Each structure stands twice: as C-alpha cells, then as structure tokens.
C-alpha cells in the first residue's frame, strides 16, 4: 500500500454482527468492526468502504467493482471474485483474504490479470486446532444424539452408550500436518492416542519425537489404520474431490471424520452414501463457501 502513491479505494466485505458487535470490542471481523483498520487507512488518505452486500443483482459490492483498488473479504462471508468481476475491476490491484483460504477467488483469472492475492497466514490456527479437538470428542462420545435426546425430553442411555467410546487408545490420523495439523497432534498427545500424519514433508525429528506422531508417506496405507481421520489441507485443483468413494472405501468401517478444511475436498455423494451404509460412523464438516464451479 505504501509503495503505491495516491489515495486508494478499499472495499471490505464482512458479515453484519448487529447487536453482538457492541458486546465485544475485539470483535473485528464483522462489518461493524471493519478489521479495526479504518482509522489508520483514512489517516493515510485512503477511502475505506465496508459492506455486507455481495450477492445478487445490483448488490453493493458490484457498485464499487469498476473503481476499487483493493478488495478485502473473509472465508466466512466471502465475496466471490469471479472472472467476470475481475474483468470489470479495471483498477484492482490487491485481493486480500482476512483469514486463510482464497477458494472464493478465481485464481487463474487473477493471475492472468496480474493481481496480487494474499492471505493472513496463521491467523486462526489455534482456534481451528482447538475446534478440531472439540469435534473429535463430540464424535467419539456420540454427543450430538445425546443432546438431541435431552432437548426432546427423552432418556435412552443405551441408544447413546452403545457407540460412545474413550478417545484413549484410538488411532487418529491427520491428512496434512502444517501449522494446524501440528497443533492438533500436540493437543491430542495427552489423550494417549496413536497419532499418525500424512504430509508432503516430515516434521523435524525432535518435534515428531516430542509429539509421538508417526509419519505415513502413503495416504492410502494410513487410512485403514485410523479410527479417526482429520483433514487439514487446502482446497486446490489436486485436492478437490480427493476423498471419493474409492478412497473412502479404504477407511475402516465406522470411521469418524473431521473436515475443518473445505467441504469440496470430499465427494458429497460418496460421503452421503458412506454415511447411509454405516461405513462412515460420523462426520463433522466446517462449512466454508468456495467459488462455485462453472
């Protein structure tokens, strides 16, 4: 920003927090919080416009597309940056994701237009790792059916207990062991699990020994060993749909799956079929919208 002289028009697209915005002064990722950068940007002479309107004909975002210089969005309320929008954005220089993952951007079109696409790497790794651990426990302890019983006023212990287990002694494998995957494995160590990980690169020997995790070079060889599979990889052309019916069939019957990456890494129909047949015993997927396929 400082390398380019002159005032820039910056548009941020964030969800509305409404009354919740005032409840937490550190709630910056909403439209009201505006990432906490308005005062600084305007002091530098830039124009900063924030909106939650990003979809549909005549939405607020499209009004600014022709003359904006920077577009900021988040994975949780993504502004879909299609090839059509990029073509109309004659002044656009930077597409910034206030978070991790730029699946809502047509990266090929952005590259062809010479645009910079940037993310805030590592911004929420602790939150995601802790969320993954929570989801594993929810699945292993069969928590959700028990919760549904309670709110319905029912009491059938056997219906919950017959498939509720201890996490101790279970084999957990993470597909991807970057920043989040490593943090998850560290948090799982006190539960006395058998820990496996698949990644392009091995961890440093000292860290691997400290965590007690075993490297699995062959993903398809790791999957049948796992009681629980956690997916920690970005959505790319190579990973889209990589968990299809053939790969899912390699997993243990009754496997539990946590996907805190992107839903599109998994084949939706294959997952539905495996859940119906009981091959997948339980699955929790975080919903993060991605750029729709043409």
Tab-separated table of C-alpha atoms in Angstrom:
chain	number	residue	atom	x	y	z
A	1	UNK	CA	0.000	0.000	0.000
A	2	UNK	CA	2.743	2.461	0.917
A	3	UNK	CA	4.686	1.645	-2.240
A	4	UNK	CA	1.830	2.938	-4.416
A	5	UNK	CA	1.369	6.724	-4.153
A	6	UNK	CA	-2.047	8.328	-4.034
A	7	UNK	CA	-5.345	7.546	-2.415
A	8	UNK	CA	-6.747	4.059	-2.892
A	9	UNK	CA	-10.336	2.899	-2.787
A	10	UNK	CA	-10.505	-0.098	-0.469
A	11	UNK	CA	-13.659	-2.182	-0.103
A	12	UNK	CA	-14.147	-4.642	2.739
A	13	UNK	CA	-16.882	-7.269	2.631
A	14	UNK	CA	-17.812	-8.619	6.077
A	15	UNK	CA	-20.886	-10.081	7.757
A	16	UNK	CA	-23.142	-7.931	9.921
A	17	UNK	CA	-22.830	-8.585	13.653
A	18	UNK	CA	-25.690	-6.258	14.601
A	19	UNK	CA	-26.218	-6.155	18.398
A	20	UNK	CA	-23.331	-8.558	19.019
A	21	UNK	CA	-20.780	-6.078	17.690
A	22	UNK	CA	-21.154	-3.896	20.793
A	23	UNK	CA	-20.776	-6.854	23.155
A	24	UNK	CA	-17.093	-7.403	22.398
A	25	UNK	CA	-14.723	-4.557	21.492
A	26	UNK	CA	-12.335	-7.104	19.948
A	27	UNK	CA	-14.973	-8.404	17.523
A	28	UNK	CA	-13.175	-7.024	14.486
A	29	UNK	CA	-14.069	-9.462	11.704
A	30	UNK	CA	-17.592	-8.126	11.257
A	31	UNK	CA	-18.798	-5.153	9.220
A	32	UNK	CA	-19.064	-3.002	12.345
A	33	UNK	CA	-15.504	-3.855	13.432
A	34	UNK	CA	-14.118	-3.409	9.898
A	35	UNK	CA	-10.929	-5.284	10.931
A	36	UNK	CA	-10.008	-2.338	13.151
A	37	UNK	CA	-8.139	-0.625	10.330
A	38	UNK	CA	-10.497	2.186	9.326
A	39	UNK	CA	-8.789	4.932	11.353
A	40	UNK	CA	-5.342	4.022	10.050
A	41	UNK	CA	-6.413	3.706	6.414
A	42	UNK	CA	-8.269	7.000	6.417
A	43	UNK	CA	-5.357	8.736	8.162
A	44	UNK	CA	-3.231	7.657	5.195
A	45	UNK	CA	-5.668	9.304	2.792
A	46	UNK	CA	-7.404	6.136	1.589
A	47	UNK	CA	-11.139	5.631	1.110
A	48	UNK	CA	-12.447	2.648	3.069
A	49	UNK	CA	-15.914	1.300	2.291
A	50	UNK	CA	-17.376	-1.637	4.213
A	51	UNK	CA	-20.461	-3.607	3.194
A	52	UNK	CA	-22.100	-6.972	3.730
A	53	UNK	CA	-23.846	-6.808	0.349
A	54	UNK	CA	-22.013	-9.104	-2.034
A	55	UNK	CA	-24.530	-11.230	-3.923
A	56	UNK	CA	-27.389	-10.750	-6.322
A	57	UNK	CA	-28.086	-8.147	-8.992
A	58	UNK	CA	-27.212	-4.568	-8.050
A	59	UNK	CA	-25.538	-5.608	-4.807
A	60	UNK	CA	-23.435	-3.022	-3.016
A	61	UNK	CA	-20.134	-4.699	-3.924
A	62	UNK	CA	-20.840	-4.557	-7.651
A	63	UNK	CA	-21.370	-0.803	-7.444
A	64	UNK	CA	-17.742	-0.414	-6.360
A	65	UNK	CA	-16.130	-3.060	-8.584
A	66	UNK	CA	-15.301	-0.708	-11.510
A	67	UNK	CA	-13.111	1.679	-9.487
A	68	UNK	CA	-11.888	-0.135	-6.362
A	69	UNK	CA	-8.166	-0.797	-5.876
A	70	UNK	CA	-8.272	-3.311	-3.033
A	71	UNK	CA	-10.924	-5.858	-2.100
A	72	UNK	CA	-10.859	-7.463	1.345
A	73	UNK	CA	-13.011	-10.466	2.143
A	74	UNK	CA	-13.162	-13.368	4.597
A	75	UNK	CA	-13.733	-17.129	4.243
A	76	UNK	CA	-16.863	-16.860	6.421
A	77	UNK	CA	-18.640	-14.192	4.338
A	78	UNK	CA	-16.804	-14.462	1.025
A	79	UNK	CA	-17.073	-12.000	-1.787
A	80	UNK	CA	-16.975	-14.277	-4.811
A	81	UNK	CA	-14.335	-12.846	-7.112
A	82	UNK	CA	-15.243	-14.372	-10.441
A	83	UNK	CA	-13.518	-13.869	-13.772
A	84	UNK	CA	-16.405	-11.587	-14.733
A	85	UNK	CA	-15.859	-9.330	-11.717
A	86	UNK	CA	-12.116	-9.262	-12.301
A	87	UNK	CA	-12.677	-8.179	-15.896
A	88	UNK	CA	-14.831	-5.264	-14.709
A	89	UNK	CA	-12.373	-4.198	-11.985
A	90	UNK	CA	-10.059	-2.040	-14.086
A	91	UNK	CA	-8.236	-0.516	-11.086
A	92	UNK	CA	-7.994	-3.642	-8.941
A	93	UNK	CA	-4.503	-4.356	-7.597
A	94	UNK	CA	-4.900	-6.497	-4.459
A	95	UNK	CA	-7.303	-9.212	-3.337
A	96	UNK	CA	-6.858	-9.782	0.380
A	97	UNK	CA	-8.399	-12.617	2.381
A	98	UNK	CA	-8.661	-11.682	6.057
A	99	UNK	CA	-8.097	-15.261	7.059
A	100	UNK	CA	-6.856	-18.445	5.415
A	101	UNK	CA	-8.079	-19.786	2.083
A	102	UNK	CA	-8.850	-17.966	-1.157
A	103	UNK	CA	-11.207	-20.516	-2.682
A	104	UNK	CA	-13.763	-17.771	-3.314
A	105	UNK	CA	-11.380	-16.171	-5.832
A	106	UNK	CA	-10.855	-17.312	-9.412
A	107	UNK	CA	-7.104	-17.626	-9.005
A	108	UNK	CA	-6.456	-18.331	-12.668
A	109	UNK	CA	-8.275	-15.167	-13.743
A	110	UNK	CA	-6.482	-13.192	-11.021
A	111	UNK	CA	-3.090	-14.433	-12.195
A	112	UNK	CA	-3.872	-13.606	-15.814
A	113	UNK	CA	-4.841	-10.082	-14.731
A	114	UNK	CA	-1.582	-9.683	-12.801
A	115	UNK	CA	-3.347	-9.285	-9.446
A	116	UNK	CA	-1.822	-9.999	-6.061
A	117	UNK	CA	-3.848	-12.454	-3.954
A	118	UNK	CA	-2.829	-12.504	-0.293
A	119	UNK	CA	-3.956	-14.261	2.887
A	120	UNK	CA	-3.236	-13.744	6.585
A	121	UNK	CA	-1.293	-16.953	7.076
A	122	UNK	CA	-1.514	-18.439	10.552
A	123	UNK	CA	-4.226	-16.026	11.678
A	124	UNK	CA	-6.542	-18.588	13.288
A	125	UNK	CA	-4.516	-21.797	13.585
A	126	UNK	CA	-5.045	-22.201	17.337
A	127	UNK	CA	-8.796	-21.692	17.000
A	128	UNK	CA	-9.060	-24.308	14.250
A	129	UNK	CA	-6.887	-26.861	16.065
A	130	UNK	CA	-8.962	-26.485	19.234
A	131	UNK	CA	-12.163	-26.727	17.208
A	132	UNK	CA	-10.923	-29.951	15.612
A	133	UNK	CA	-10.211	-31.466	19.014
A	134	UNK	CA	-13.712	-30.499	20.142
A	135	UNK	CA	-15.248	-32.105	17.063
A	136	UNK	CA	-13.279	-35.316	17.599
A	137	UNK	CA	-14.614	-35.560	21.159
A	138	UNK	CA	-18.160	-34.785	20.001
A	139	UNK	CA	-17.989	-37.684	17.536
A	140	UNK	CA	-16.206	-40.183	19.784
A	141	UNK	CA	-18.514	-39.573	22.743
A	142	UNK	CA	-21.620	-39.633	20.496
A	143	UNK	CA	-22.523	-36.242	21.915
A	144	UNK	CA	-24.964	-34.912	19.320
A	145	UNK	CA	-27.524	-37.753	19.555
A	146	UNK	CA	-27.395	-37.371	23.341
A	147	UNK	CA	-28.016	-33.636	23.039
A	148	UNK	CA	-30.960	-34.236	20.730
A	149	UNK	CA	-32.415	-36.664	23.274
A	150	UNK	CA	-32.179	-34.055	26.002
A	151	UNK	CA	-33.923	-31.299	24.072
A	152	UNK	CA	-36.694	-33.758	23.128
A	153	UNK	CA	-37.153	-34.752	26.760
A	154	UNK	CA	-36.080	-38.349	26.125
A	155	UNK	CA	-33.844	-40.608	28.218
A	156	UNK	CA	-32.421	-43.676	26.497
A	157	UNK	CA	-28.908	-44.287	27.772
A	158	UNK	CA	-28.341	-47.400	25.682
A	159	UNK	CA	-29.135	-45.549	22.454
A	160	UNK	CA	-26.161	-43.272	23.129
A	161	UNK	CA	-23.763	-45.501	25.039
A	162	UNK	CA	-23.646	-48.349	22.511
A	163	UNK	CA	-21.484	-46.238	20.228
A	164	UNK	CA	-19.793	-43.855	22.668
A	165	UNK	CA	-16.097	-44.511	23.276
A	166	UNK	CA	-12.988	-43.201	25.002
A	167	UNK	CA	-10.537	-41.316	22.832
A	168	UNK	CA	-7.648	-43.037	24.635
A	169	UNK	CA	-6.151	-45.816	22.561
A	170	UNK	CA	-7.783	-44.712	19.319
A	171	UNK	CA	-5.695	-44.123	16.204
A	172	UNK	CA	-6.043	-40.588	14.878
A	173	UNK	CA	-4.555	-39.617	11.523
A	174	UNK	CA	-4.316	-36.105	10.164
A	175	UNK	CA	-4.166	-35.604	6.409
A	176	UNK	CA	-1.917	-32.585	6.360
A	177	UNK	CA	0.424	-31.611	9.167
A	178	UNK	CA	1.141	-27.940	8.642
A	179	UNK	CA	0.557	-25.301	11.288
A	180	UNK	CA	-2.905	-26.582	12.250
A	181	UNK	CA	-2.112	-30.273	11.932
A	182	UNK	CA	0.900	-29.971	14.226
A	183	UNK	CA	-1.100	-28.066	16.842
A	184	UNK	CA	-3.832	-30.699	16.725
A	185	UNK	CA	-1.348	-33.537	17.236
A	186	UNK	CA	0.211	-31.697	20.178
A	187	UNK	CA	-3.213	-31.315	21.779
A	188	UNK	CA	-4.057	-34.980	21.213
A	189	UNK	CA	-0.908	-36.290	22.905
A	190	UNK	CA	-2.316	-36.124	26.489
A	191	UNK	CA	-5.231	-38.322	25.408
A	192	UNK	CA	-2.823	-41.234	24.826
A	193	UNK	CA	-3.892	-41.780	21.222
A	194	UNK	CA	-1.918	-43.446	18.467
A	195	UNK	CA	-1.021	-40.469	16.269
A	196	UNK	CA	-0.337	-40.664	12.534
A	197	UNK	CA	0.169	-37.942	9.954
A	198	UNK	CA	0.435	-37.718	6.191
A	199	UNK	CA	2.050	-34.724	4.537
A	200	UNK	CA	4.407	-33.853	1.714
A	201	UNK	CA	7.155	-33.226	4.269
A	202	UNK	CA	8.124	-34.897	7.513
A	203	UNK	CA	8.286	-32.920	10.729
A	204	UNK	CA	11.563	-32.065	12.351
A	205	UNK	CA	12.744	-35.242	14.135
A	206	UNK	CA	12.761	-33.511	17.527
A	207	UNK	CA	9.162	-32.298	17.182
A	208	UNK	CA	7.993	-35.637	15.822
A	209	UNK	CA	9.531	-37.417	18.820
A	210	UNK	CA	8.084	-34.878	21.267
A	211	UNK	CA	4.568	-35.304	19.882
A	212	UNK	CA	4.912	-39.039	19.400
A	213	UNK	CA	3.417	-38.990	15.914
A	214	UNK	CA	4.351	-41.372	13.115
A	215	UNK	CA	4.834	-40.188	9.540
A	216	UNK	CA	2.853	-42.033	6.862
A	217	UNK	CA	4.180	-41.362	3.383
A	218	UNK	CA	1.362	-43.282	1.656
A	219	UNK	CA	-2.065	-41.799	2.411
A	220	UNK	CA	-3.941	-44.856	1.211
A	221	UNK	CA	-1.848	-47.020	3.536
A	222	UNK	CA	-2.558	-44.747	6.511
A	223	UNK	CA	-6.341	-44.518	6.147
A	224	UNK	CA	-7.195	-48.166	7.007
A	225	UNK	CA	-5.278	-47.786	10.289
A	226	UNK	CA	-7.301	-44.799	11.520
A	227	UNK	CA	-10.311	-44.780	13.797
A	228	UNK	CA	-10.498	-41.022	13.257
A	229	UNK	CA	-9.384	-39.067	10.185
A	230	UNK	CA	-8.885	-35.298	10.316
A	231	UNK	CA	-8.454	-33.323	7.096
A	232	UNK	CA	-6.058	-30.390	7.269
A	233	UNK	CA	-5.214	-29.389	3.723
A	234	UNK	CA	-6.051	-26.543	1.364
A	235	UNK	CA	-8.571	-26.869	-1.428
A	236	UNK	CA	-6.737	-26.941	-4.750
A	237	UNK	CA	-7.334	-28.480	-8.157
A	238	UNK	CA	-5.469	-31.559	-6.888
A	239	UNK	CA	-7.363	-31.921	-3.605
A	240	UNK	CA	-10.883	-31.141	-4.839
A	241	UNK	CA	-12.908	-34.338	-4.501
A	242	UNK	CA	-9.853	-36.388	-3.485
A	243	UNK	CA	-11.909	-38.250	-0.882
A	244	UNK	CA	-14.101	-40.056	-3.398
A	245	UNK	CA	-15.882	-43.383	-2.971
A	246	UNK	CA	-12.690	-45.327	-3.695
A	247	UNK	CA	-10.618	-43.547	-1.054
A	248	UNK	CA	-13.439	-43.629	1.480
A	249	UNK	CA	-13.745	-47.382	0.891
A	250	UNK	CA	-10.142	-47.756	2.088
A	251	UNK	CA	-11.093	-46.428	5.538
A	252	UNK	CA	-12.219	-48.565	8.452
A	253	UNK	CA	-15.913	-49.357	8.693
A	254	UNK	CA	-17.341	-46.893	11.209
A	255	UNK	CA	-14.536	-44.353	10.741
A	256	UNK	CA	-15.084	-40.886	12.213
A	257	UNK	CA	-14.104	-37.913	10.047
A	258	UNK	CA	-13.473	-34.270	10.914
A	259	UNK	CA	-13.027	-31.930	7.955
A	260	UNK	CA	-12.156	-28.422	9.097
A	261	UNK	CA	-10.568	-27.587	5.759
A	262	UNK	CA	-13.022	-27.277	2.860
A	263	UNK	CA	-16.065	-29.437	2.188
A	264	UNK	CA	-15.223	-29.695	-1.516
A	265	UNK	CA	-12.193	-31.859	-0.683
A	266	UNK	CA	-14.750	-34.626	-0.212
A	267	UNK	CA	-17.129	-36.012	-2.811
A	268	UNK	CA	-20.554	-35.118	-1.414
A	269	UNK	CA	-22.413	-38.103	-2.855
A	270	UNK	CA	-19.692	-40.528	-1.779
A	271	UNK	CA	-19.879	-39.173	1.775
A	272	UNK	CA	-23.689	-39.396	1.820
A	273	UNK	CA	-23.608	-42.977	0.562
A	274	UNK	CA	-20.945	-43.999	3.085
A	275	UNK	CA	-22.920	-42.438	5.943
A	276	UNK	CA	-26.089	-44.245	4.834
A	277	UNK	CA	-24.309	-47.596	4.660
A	278	UNK	CA	-22.581	-47.075	8.012
A	279	UNK	CA	-19.107	-47.165	6.505
A	280	UNK	CA	-18.650	-43.647	7.887
A	281	UNK	CA	-19.755	-43.722	11.517
A	282	UNK	CA	-19.837	-39.958	11.916
A	283	UNK	CA	-18.591	-36.842	10.182
A	284	UNK	CA	-18.369	-33.162	11.070
A	285	UNK	CA	-17.543	-30.688	8.311
A	286	UNK	CA	-16.988	-26.975	8.767
A	287	UNK	CA	-18.957	-25.078	6.131
A	288	UNK	CA	-16.833	-22.571	4.252
A	289	UNK	CA	-18.241	-21.409	0.903
A	290	UNK	CA	-15.979	-21.709	-2.127
A	291	UNK	CA	-16.130	-20.286	-5.624
A	292	UNK	CA	-18.874	-22.208	-7.462
A	293	UNK	CA	-17.683	-24.367	-10.329
A	294	UNK	CA	-18.637	-23.207	-13.788
